[in-house]
PDB file of C-alpha atoms and ligand atoms in Angstrom:
ATOM      1  CA  MET A   1    -155.383  74.464 228.255  1.00 53.00           C
ATOM      2  CA  ALA A   2    -151.950  74.151 229.925  1.00 58.00           C
ATOM      3  CA  ALA A   3    -149.022  73.278 227.604  1.00 66.00           C
ATOM      4  CA  PRO A   4    -147.967  69.617 227.959  1.00 73.00           C
ATOM      5  CA  ASP A   5    -144.941  68.981 230.208  1.00 85.00           C
ATOM      6  CA  PRO A   6    -141.988  68.532 227.747  1.00 87.00           C
ATOM      7  CA  ALA A   7    -140.436  65.747 229.854  1.00 87.00           C
ATOM      8  CA  LYS A   8    -143.742  63.833 229.989  1.00 89.00           C
ATOM      9  CA  GLU A   9    -144.252  64.224 226.247  1.00 87.00           C
ATOM     10  CA  ALA A  10    -140.711  62.881 225.643  1.00 89.00           C
ATOM     11  CA  ARG A  11    -141.500  59.875 227.875  1.00 92.00           C
ATOM     12  CA  ARG A  12    -144.766  59.224 226.025  1.00 91.00           C
ATOM     13  CA  LEU A  13    -143.012  59.204 222.637  1.00 91.00           C
ATOM     14  CA  ALA A  14    -140.135  57.101 224.013  1.00 91.00           C
ATOM     15  CA  ALA A  15    -142.526  54.518 225.472  1.00 92.00           C
ATOM     16  CA  ALA A  16    -144.327  54.168 222.111  1.00 93.00           C
ATOM     17  CA  SER A  17    -140.962  53.792 220.335  1.00 93.00           C
ATOM     18  CA  LEU A  18    -139.675  51.211 222.823  1.00 92.00           C
ATOM     19  CA  ALA A  19    -142.901  49.222 222.489  1.00 92.00           C
ATOM     20  CA  ARG A  20    -141.947  48.866 218.795  1.00 94.00           C
ATOM     21  CA  ASP A  21    -138.439  47.767 219.813  1.00 93.00           C
ATOM     22  CA  ASP A  22    -137.044  51.020 218.382  1.00 94.00           C
ATOM     23  CA  PRO A  23    -135.019  52.773 221.131  1.00 94.00           C
ATOM     24  CA  THR A  24    -134.031  55.794 218.999  1.00 96.00           C
ATOM     25  CA  GLY A  25    -137.006  56.448 216.675  1.00 95.00           C
ATOM     26  CA  TRP A  26    -138.710  58.795 219.138  1.00 96.00           C
ATOM     27  CA  PHE A  27    -135.959  61.415 218.885  1.00 97.00           C
ATOM     28  CA  GLU A  28    -136.780  62.235 215.272  1.00 97.00           C
ATOM     29  CA  ARG A  29    -140.511  62.322 216.127  1.00 96.00           C
ATOM     30  CA  LEU A  30    -139.862  64.761 218.975  1.00 96.00           C
ATOM     31  CA  TYR A  31    -137.518  67.008 216.965  1.00 97.00           C
ATOM     32  CA  THR A  32    -140.024  67.095 214.090  1.00 96.00           C
ATOM     33  CA  ALA A  33    -142.856  68.028 216.455  1.00 94.00           C
ATOM     34  CA  ALA A  34    -140.647  70.712 218.048  1.00 94.00           C
ATOM     35  CA  GLU A  35    -139.711  72.110 214.627  1.00 93.00           C
ATOM     36  CA  ALA A  36    -143.451  72.362 213.834  1.00 93.00           C
ATOM     37  CA  GLY A  37    -144.049  74.175 217.147  1.00 92.00           C
ATOM     38  CA  GLU A  38    -146.113  71.248 218.471  1.00 91.00           C
ATOM     39  CA  ALA A  39    -143.747  70.157 221.246  1.00 91.00           C
ATOM     40  CA  ALA A  40    -140.848  71.469 223.329  1.00 92.00           C
ATOM     41  CA  LEU A  41    -137.504  69.751 223.778  1.00 93.00           C
ATOM     42  CA  PRO A  42    -136.730  69.257 227.471  1.00 90.00           C
ATOM     43  CA  TRP A  43    -133.011  69.730 226.751  1.00 92.00           C
ATOM     44  CA  ASP A  44    -133.212  72.811 224.492  1.00 92.00           C
ATOM     45  CA  ARG A  45    -131.568  75.331 226.820  1.00 88.00           C
ATOM     46  CA  GLY A  46    -129.759  77.428 224.217  1.00 87.00           C
ATOM     47  CA  THR A  47    -126.570  77.495 226.301  1.00 94.00           C
ATOM     48  CA  PRO A  48    -123.835  74.842 226.634  1.00 96.00           C
ATOM     49  CA  GLN A  49    -124.296  72.177 229.298  1.00 95.00           C
ATOM     50  CA  LYS A  50    -122.930  73.830 232.467  1.00 94.00           C
ATOM     51  CA  LEU A  51    -120.530  71.033 233.442  1.00 95.00           C
ATOM     52  CA  VAL A  52    -119.099  70.904 229.921  1.00 96.00           C
ATOM     53  CA  ALA A  53    -118.592  74.677 229.922  1.00 96.00           C
ATOM     54  CA  THR A  54    -117.039  74.624 233.411  1.00 95.00           C
ATOM     55  CA  TRP A  55    -114.706  71.761 232.461  1.00 96.00           C
ATOM     56  CA  ALA A  56    -113.529  73.681 229.380  1.00 95.00           C
ATOM     57  CA  HIS A  57    -113.007  76.840 231.449  1.00 95.00           C
ATOM     58  CA  HIS A  58    -111.074  75.139 234.278  1.00 93.00           C
ATOM     59  CA  HIS A  59    -108.883  73.161 231.887  1.00 90.00           C
ATOM     60  CA  ARG A  60    -108.319  76.247 229.714  1.00 90.00           C
ATOM     61  CA  ALA A  61    -109.055  73.818 226.905  1.00 86.00           C
ATOM     62  CA  ARG A  62    -107.594  74.894 223.565  1.00 91.00           C
ATOM     63  CA  GLY A  63    -108.010  72.752 220.489  1.00 94.00           C
ATOM     64  CA  GLU A  64    -106.062  74.413 217.672  1.00 96.00           C
ATOM     65  CA  GLY A  65    -104.779  71.726 215.310  1.00 97.00           C
ATOM     66  CA  GLN A  66    -106.889  69.057 217.043  1.00 98.00           C
ATOM     67  CA  ARG A  67    -110.154  67.300 216.246  1.00 98.00           C
ATOM     68  CA  ALA A  68    -113.225  66.936 218.458  1.00 98.00           C
ATOM     69  CA  LEU A  69    -116.372  64.830 218.187  1.00 98.00           C
ATOM     70  CA  VAL A  70    -119.623  65.769 219.920  1.00 98.00           C
ATOM     71  CA  VAL A  71    -121.887  62.741 220.398  1.00 98.00           C
ATOM     72  CA  GLY A  72    -125.700  63.105 220.207  1.00 98.00           C
ATOM     73  CA  CYS A  73    -125.240  66.821 219.627  1.00 98.00           C
ATOM     74  CA  GLY A  74    -128.934  67.706 219.415  1.00 98.00           C
ATOM     75  CA  LEU A  75    -129.270  71.366 218.475  1.00 97.00           C
ATOM     76  CA  GLY A  76    -125.557  72.043 218.761  1.00 98.00           C
ATOM     77  CA  ARG A  77    -125.192  73.854 222.072  1.00 97.00           C
ATOM     78  CA  ASP A  78    -122.033  71.950 223.118  1.00 98.00           C
ATOM     79  CA  ALA A  79    -120.652  71.626 219.584  1.00 98.00           C
ATOM     80  CA  GLU A  80    -120.648  75.410 219.255  1.00 98.00           C
ATOM     81  CA  LEU A  81    -118.710  75.722 222.523  1.00 98.00           C
ATOM     82  CA  VAL A  82    -116.171  73.106 221.411  1.00 98.00           C
ATOM     83  CA  VAL A  83    -115.578  74.734 218.018  1.00 98.00           C
ATOM     84  CA  GLN A  84    -114.977  78.074 219.740  1.00 97.00           C
ATOM     85  CA  LEU A  85    -112.178  76.393 221.724  1.00 97.00           C
ATOM     86  CA  GLY A  86    -110.387  75.924 218.404  1.00 98.00           C
ATOM     87  CA  TYR A  87    -111.075  72.235 217.703  1.00 98.00           C
ATOM     88  CA  GLY A  88    -111.964  71.094 214.189  1.00 98.00           C
ATOM     89  CA  THR A  89    -115.362  69.843 215.313  1.00 98.00           C
ATOM     90  CA  VAL A  90    -117.619  67.085 214.024  1.00 98.00           C
ATOM     91  CA  ALA A  91    -120.994  66.775 215.775  1.00 98.00           C
ATOM     92  CA  PHE A  92    -123.547  64.070 215.065  1.00 98.00           C
ATOM     93  CA  ASP A  93    -127.035  63.043 215.952  1.00 98.00           C
ATOM     94  CA  VAL A  94    -129.327  60.195 214.933  1.00 98.00           C
ATOM     95  CA  SER A  95    -132.128  62.675 214.214  1.00 98.00           C
ATOM     96  CA  PRO A  96    -131.952  64.316 210.764  1.00 98.00           C
ATOM     97  CA  THR A  97    -134.242  67.096 211.995  1.00 98.00           C
ATOM     98  CA  ALA A  98    -131.938  67.834 214.954  1.00 98.00           C
ATOM     99  CA  ILE A  99    -129.056  68.212 212.512  1.00 98.00           C
ATOM    100  CA  SER A 100    -130.954  70.391 210.033  1.00 98.00           C
ATOM    101  CA  THR A 101    -132.222  72.572 212.911  1.00 97.00           C
ATOM    102  CA  ALA A 102    -128.687  72.933 214.332  1.00 97.00           C
ATOM    103  CA  ARG A 103    -127.398  73.984 210.899  1.00 98.00           C
ATOM    104  CA  LYS A 104    -130.196  76.560 210.608  1.00 97.00           C
ATOM    105  CA  ARG A 105    -129.578  77.798 214.147  1.00 96.00           C
ATOM    106  CA  PHE A 106    -125.852  78.297 213.498  1.00 97.00           C
ATOM    107  CA  PRO A 107    -125.662  79.161 209.778  1.00 97.00           C
ATOM    108  CA  ASP A 108    -122.098  80.528 210.031  1.00 97.00           C
ATOM    109  CA  SER A 109    -120.745  77.689 212.143  1.00 98.00           C
ATOM    110  CA  SER A 110    -117.711  75.705 211.072  1.00 98.00           C
ATOM    111  CA  VAL A 111    -118.968  72.636 212.959  1.00 98.00           C
ATOM    112  CA  ASP A 112    -119.359  69.686 210.611  1.00 98.00           C
ATOM    113  CA  TYR A 113    -122.890  68.568 211.608  1.00 98.00           C
ATOM    114  CA  ARG A 114    -123.676  64.998 210.520  1.00 98.00           C
ATOM    115  CA  VAL A 115    -126.517  62.509 210.792  1.00 98.00           C
ATOM    116  CA  ALA A 116    -125.072  59.294 212.256  1.00 98.00           C
ATOM    117  CA  ASP A 117    -126.061  56.566 214.682  1.00 98.00           C
ATOM    118  CA  LEU A 118    -123.936  55.947 217.765  1.00 98.00           C
ATOM    119  CA  LEU A 119    -125.060  52.316 217.584  1.00 98.00           C
ATOM    120  CA  ALA A 120    -123.513  51.927 214.096  1.00 98.00           C
ATOM    121  CA  PRO A 121    -120.988  54.765 213.731  1.00 98.00           C
ATOM    122  CA  PRO A 122    -118.749  55.397 210.714  1.00 98.00           C
ATOM    123  CA  HIS A 123    -115.706  53.140 210.910  1.00 98.00           C
ATOM    124  CA  GLU A 124    -113.339  56.007 210.081  1.00 98.00           C
ATOM    125  CA  TRP A 125    -114.154  57.703 213.404  1.00 98.00           C
ATOM    126  CA  ILE A 126    -112.542  54.920 215.463  1.00 98.00           C
ATOM    127  CA  GLN A 127    -109.644  56.352 217.568  1.00 98.00           C
ATOM    128  CA  GLU A 128    -109.764  59.480 215.439  1.00 98.00           C
ATOM    129  CA  PHE A 129    -110.464  62.329 217.898  1.00 98.00           C
ATOM    130  CA  ASP A 130    -108.404  64.331 220.414  1.00 98.00           C
ATOM    131  CA  LEU A 131    -111.536  65.274 222.354  1.00 98.00           C
ATOM    132  CA  VAL A 132    -114.844  63.402 222.515  1.00 98.00           C
ATOM    133  CA  VAL A 133    -117.766  65.015 224.347  1.00 98.00           C
ATOM    134  CA  GLU A 134    -120.685  62.841 225.389  1.00 98.00           C
ATOM    135  CA  SER A 135    -123.279  64.895 227.249  1.00 98.00           C
ATOM    136  CA  MET A 136    -126.653  63.339 228.044  1.00 97.00           C
ATOM    137  CA  THR A 137    -126.926  60.956 225.063  1.00 98.00           C
ATOM    138  CA  VAL A 138    -126.331  57.584 226.682  1.00 98.00           C
ATOM    139  CA  GLN A 139    -128.690  58.473 229.533  1.00 97.00           C
ATOM    140  CA  SER A 140    -131.459  58.764 226.942  1.00 97.00           C
ATOM    141  CA  LEU A 141    -130.997  55.146 225.816  1.00 97.00           C
ATOM    142  CA  PRO A 142    -132.259  52.148 227.809  1.00 94.00           C
ATOM    143  CA  GLU A 143    -130.333  48.900 228.247  1.00 93.00           C
ATOM    144  CA  PRO A 144    -130.126  47.381 225.671  1.00 94.00           C
ATOM    145  CA  PRO A 145    -128.630  49.061 223.613  1.00 96.00           C
ATOM    146  CA  ARG A 146    -126.946  51.297 226.198  1.00 97.00           C
ATOM    147  CA  ALA A 147    -123.834  49.181 226.888  1.00 97.00           C
ATOM    148  CA  ASN A 148    -123.105  49.059 223.155  1.00 98.00           C
ATOM    149  CA  ALA A 149    -123.504  52.858 222.935  1.00 98.00           C
ATOM    150  CA  ILE A 150    -121.099  53.352 225.877  1.00 98.00           C
ATOM    151  CA  LEU A 151    -118.442  51.145 224.270  1.00 98.00           C
ATOM    152  CA  ASN A 152    -118.747  52.981 220.965  1.00 98.00           C
ATOM    153  CA  VAL A 153    -118.269  56.394 222.628  1.00 98.00           C
ATOM    154  CA  GLY A 154    -114.927  55.294 224.101  1.00 98.00           C
ATOM    155  CA  ARG A 155    -113.724  53.911 220.762  1.00 98.00           C
ATOM    156  CA  PHE A 156    -113.761  57.389 219.136  1.00 98.00           C
ATOM    157  CA  VAL A 157    -110.894  58.602 221.353  1.00 98.00           C
ATOM    158  CA  GLY A 158    -107.470  58.631 219.680  1.00 98.00           C
ATOM    159  CA  VAL A 159    -104.131  57.997 221.397  1.00 98.00           C
ATOM    160  CA  GLY A 160    -103.459  60.878 223.807  1.00 98.00           C
ATOM    161  CA  GLY A 161    -107.083  61.995 223.459  1.00 98.00           C
ATOM    162  CA  THR A 162    -109.678  62.832 226.110  1.00 98.00           C
ATOM    163  CA  LEU A 163    -113.264  61.703 226.633  1.00 98.00           C
ATOM    164  CA  LEU A 164    -115.565  63.942 228.657  1.00 98.00           C
ATOM    165  CA  VAL A 165    -118.826  62.387 229.898  1.00 98.00           C
ATOM    166  CA  VAL A 166    -121.732  64.220 231.525  1.00 98.00           C
ATOM    167  CA  ALA A 167    -124.741  62.115 232.528  1.00 97.00           C
ATOM    168  CA  ALA A 168    -127.464  61.868 235.130  1.00 95.00           C
ATOM    169  CA  ALA A 169    -126.302  59.737 238.067  1.00 95.00           C
ATOM    170  CA  ARG A 170    -128.364  56.832 239.370  1.00 93.00           C
ATOM    171  CA  LEU A 171    -129.199  57.269 243.048  1.00 87.00           C
ATOM    172  CA  SER A 172    -131.256  55.032 245.330  1.00 78.00           C
ATOM    173  CA  SER A 173    -134.036  57.676 244.967  1.00 72.00           C
ATOM    174  CA  ASN A 174    -134.189  57.524 241.157  1.00 69.00           C
ATOM    175  CA  ASP A 175    -133.409  53.866 240.538  1.00 66.00           C
ATOM    176  CA  SER A 176    -136.487  53.261 238.399  1.00 66.00           C
ATOM    177  CA  SER A 177    -137.264  52.307 234.832  1.00 70.00           C
ATOM    178  CA  ALA A 178    -139.420  55.423 234.283  1.00 79.00           C
ATOM    179  CA  GLY A 179    -137.064  57.091 231.802  1.00 84.00           C
ATOM    180  CA  PRO A 180    -135.947  58.837 229.759  1.00 93.00           C
ATOM    181  CA  PRO A 181    -133.592  59.785 231.173  1.00 93.00           C
ATOM    182  CA  TRP A 182    -132.325  56.522 232.627  1.00 94.00           C
ATOM    183  CA  PRO A 183    -129.568  57.694 235.021  1.00 95.00           C
ATOM    184  CA  LEU A 184    -126.220  55.874 234.837  1.00 96.00           C
ATOM    185  CA  SER A 185    -124.763  53.690 237.587  1.00 95.00           C
ATOM    186  CA  ARG A 186    -121.079  53.934 238.536  1.00 96.00           C
ATOM    187  CA  HIS A 187    -120.525  50.611 236.782  1.00 96.00           C
ATOM    188  CA  GLU A 188    -121.927  52.072 233.545  1.00 97.00           C
ATOM    189  CA  VAL A 189    -119.651  55.118 233.830  1.00 98.00           C
ATOM    190  CA  ASP A 190    -116.649  52.816 234.298  1.00 98.00           C
ATOM    191  CA  LEU A 191    -117.651  50.985 231.089  1.00 98.00           C
ATOM    192  CA  PHE A 192    -116.679  54.051 229.012  1.00 98.00           C
ATOM    193  CA  ALA A 193    -113.072  52.938 229.614  1.00 98.00           C
ATOM    194  CA  ALA A 194    -113.628  49.431 228.241  1.00 98.00           C
ATOM    195  CA  SER A 195    -111.860  50.089 224.915  1.00 97.00           C
ATOM    196  CA  GLY A 196    -108.587  50.815 226.736  1.00 98.00           C
ATOM    197  CA  LEU A 197    -109.094  54.290 228.212  1.00 98.00           C
ATOM    198  CA  GLU A 198    -107.753  55.306 231.634  1.00 98.00           C
ATOM    199  CA  PRO A 199    -110.011  57.196 234.066  1.00 98.00           C
ATOM    200  CA  VAL A 200    -108.603  60.646 234.909  1.00 98.00           C
ATOM    201  CA  HIS A 201    -111.388  61.528 237.326  1.00 96.00           C
ATOM    202  CA  VAL A 202    -114.989  60.471 237.970  1.00 98.00           C
ATOM    203  CA  GLN A 203    -117.103  62.807 240.085  1.00 96.00           C
ATOM    204  CA  GLN A 204    -120.756  62.943 241.091  1.00 96.00           C
ATOM    205  CA  ILE A 205    -121.991  66.534 241.333  1.00 95.00           C
ATOM    206  CA  PRO A 206    -125.369  67.856 242.565  1.00 92.00           C
ATOM    207  CA  ASP A 207    -127.129  69.879 239.850  1.00 85.00           C
ATOM    208  CA  ALA A 208    -126.800  73.628 240.476  1.00 80.00           C
ATOM    209  CA  ASP A 209    -130.533  74.186 239.821  1.00 80.00           C
ATOM    210  CA  ASP A 210    -131.994  71.016 241.367  1.00 81.00           C
ATOM    211  CA  GLY A 211    -130.086  69.428 244.260  1.00 79.00           C
ATOM    212  CA  ALA A 212    -132.153  66.226 243.940  1.00 82.00           C
ATOM    213  CA  VAL A 213    -130.486  65.594 240.575  1.00 87.00           C
ATOM    214  CA  HIS A 214    -126.857  64.459 240.570  1.00 94.00           C
ATOM    215  CA  ARG A 215    -124.668  64.249 237.487  1.00 96.00           C
ATOM    216  CA  TRP A 216    -121.571  62.304 236.600  1.00 97.00           C
ATOM    217  CA  LEU A 217    -118.688  64.354 235.313  1.00 97.00           C
ATOM    218  CA  ALA A 218    -116.087  61.873 234.124  1.00 98.00           C
ATOM    219  CA  GLU A 219    -112.887  62.311 232.169  1.00 98.00           C
ATOM    220  CA  PHE A 220    -110.934  59.499 230.502  1.00 98.00           C
ATOM    221  CA  ARG A 221    -107.764  59.419 228.440  1.00 98.00           C
ATOM    222  CA  ARG A 222    -106.246  57.016 225.933  1.00 98.00           C
ATOM    223  CA  MET A 223    -102.560  56.729 226.921  1.00 97.00           C
TER     224      MET A 223
HETATM  225  C1  SAM B 301    -131.146  64.223 225.898  1.00 67.84           C
HETATM  226  S1  SAM B 301    -130.731  64.693 224.253  1.00 67.84           S
HETATM  227  C2  SAM B 301    -129.281  65.674 224.555  1.00 67.84           C
HETATM  228  C3  SAM B 301    -128.859  66.461 223.350  1.00 67.84           C
HETATM  229  C4  SAM B 301    -127.560  67.258 223.516  1.00 67.84           C
HETATM  230  N1  SAM B 301    -126.434  66.398 223.873  1.00 67.84           N
HETATM  231  C5  SAM B 301    -127.742  68.347 224.542  1.00 67.84           C
HETATM  232  O1  SAM B 301    -127.209  68.220 225.648  1.00 67.84           O
HETATM  233  O2  SAM B 301    -128.442  69.335 224.216  1.00 67.84           O
HETATM  234  C6  SAM B 301    -130.054  63.178 223.606  1.00 67.84           C
HETATM  235  C7  SAM B 301    -129.627  63.316 222.158  1.00 67.84           C
HETATM  236  O3  SAM B 301    -128.996  62.109 221.744  1.00 67.84           O
HETATM  237  C8  SAM B 301    -129.422  61.810 220.439  1.00 67.84           C
HETATM  238  N2  SAM B 301    -129.269  60.359 220.258  1.00 67.84           N
HETATM  239  C9  SAM B 301    -129.923  59.376 220.919  1.00 67.84           C
HETATM  240  N3  SAM B 301    -129.528  58.169 220.481  1.00 67.84           N
HETATM  241  C10 SAM B 301    -128.594  58.402 219.540  1.00 67.84           C
HETATM  242  C11 SAM B 301    -127.822  57.552 218.710  1.00 67.84           C
HETATM  243  N4  SAM B 301    -127.959  56.223 218.752  1.00 67.84           N
HETATM  244  N5  SAM B 301    -126.950  58.110 217.844  1.00 67.84           N
HETATM  245  C12 SAM B 301    -126.815  59.472 217.778  1.00 67.84           C
HETATM  246  N6  SAM B 301    -127.542  60.327 218.527  1.00 67.84           N
HETATM  247  C13 SAM B 301    -128.410  59.795 219.397  1.00 67.84           C
HETATM  248  C14 SAM B 301    -130.865  62.281 220.396  1.00 67.84           C
HETATM  249  O4  SAM B 301    -131.373  62.468 219.102  1.00 67.84           O
HETATM  250  C15 SAM B 301    -130.767  63.574 221.196  1.00 67.84           C
HETATM  251  O5  SAM B 301    -130.441  64.654 220.377  1.00 67.84           O
END
């Protein structure tokens, strides 16, 4: 029998979770099934998200003496890139199994992997970070609670700090409710600035592997 399509399996679990009014519960179910070898994670690519890696390369990002936060870090692919840039890095995910798997995958890492919920984050993280990386977390949440999640991401950025956002872009061809992912509109990308950030640039980029998919690459700063 053919292996189930990972994206379809994620949608099936998400739909069951949403029917119980629980927009995040399916992540832990999927990570647990993946850990048991019973499912595959559509986003487990083993390498950093390409746009995040390219941004870091082009900006020659160096983080010595600075702190970074990676939102919805999953299995740690972007957190491990960010820590190698020199940032003291905290990375969090709502799924305890994602966090324990990331720690097992990178046993020598100095990333501080934590279980936390973007919808109710620790108060001490507010305006605390020089770099905040949000790659593909908000797109995996429907509205509600998406707007709340977007606002909370922006609040982590300290004065002088940068927020980097990578997310699927809503196009007329994918404007449907059949997520996850639920691609972001331009208005939703602009909302990341609502806690007082300034947009540095907002770009929509066709995916290198699938031209039908476009992604937002957006950078904000707290002046
Ligand atoms: C599509 S996956 C992307 C994972 C990772 N950013 C990557 O690119 O490999 C979305 C991630 O966001 C996490 N997530 C979803 N809602 C969250 C929340 N409210 N708080 C923290 N993490 C959340 C999920 O558990 C999942 O790991």
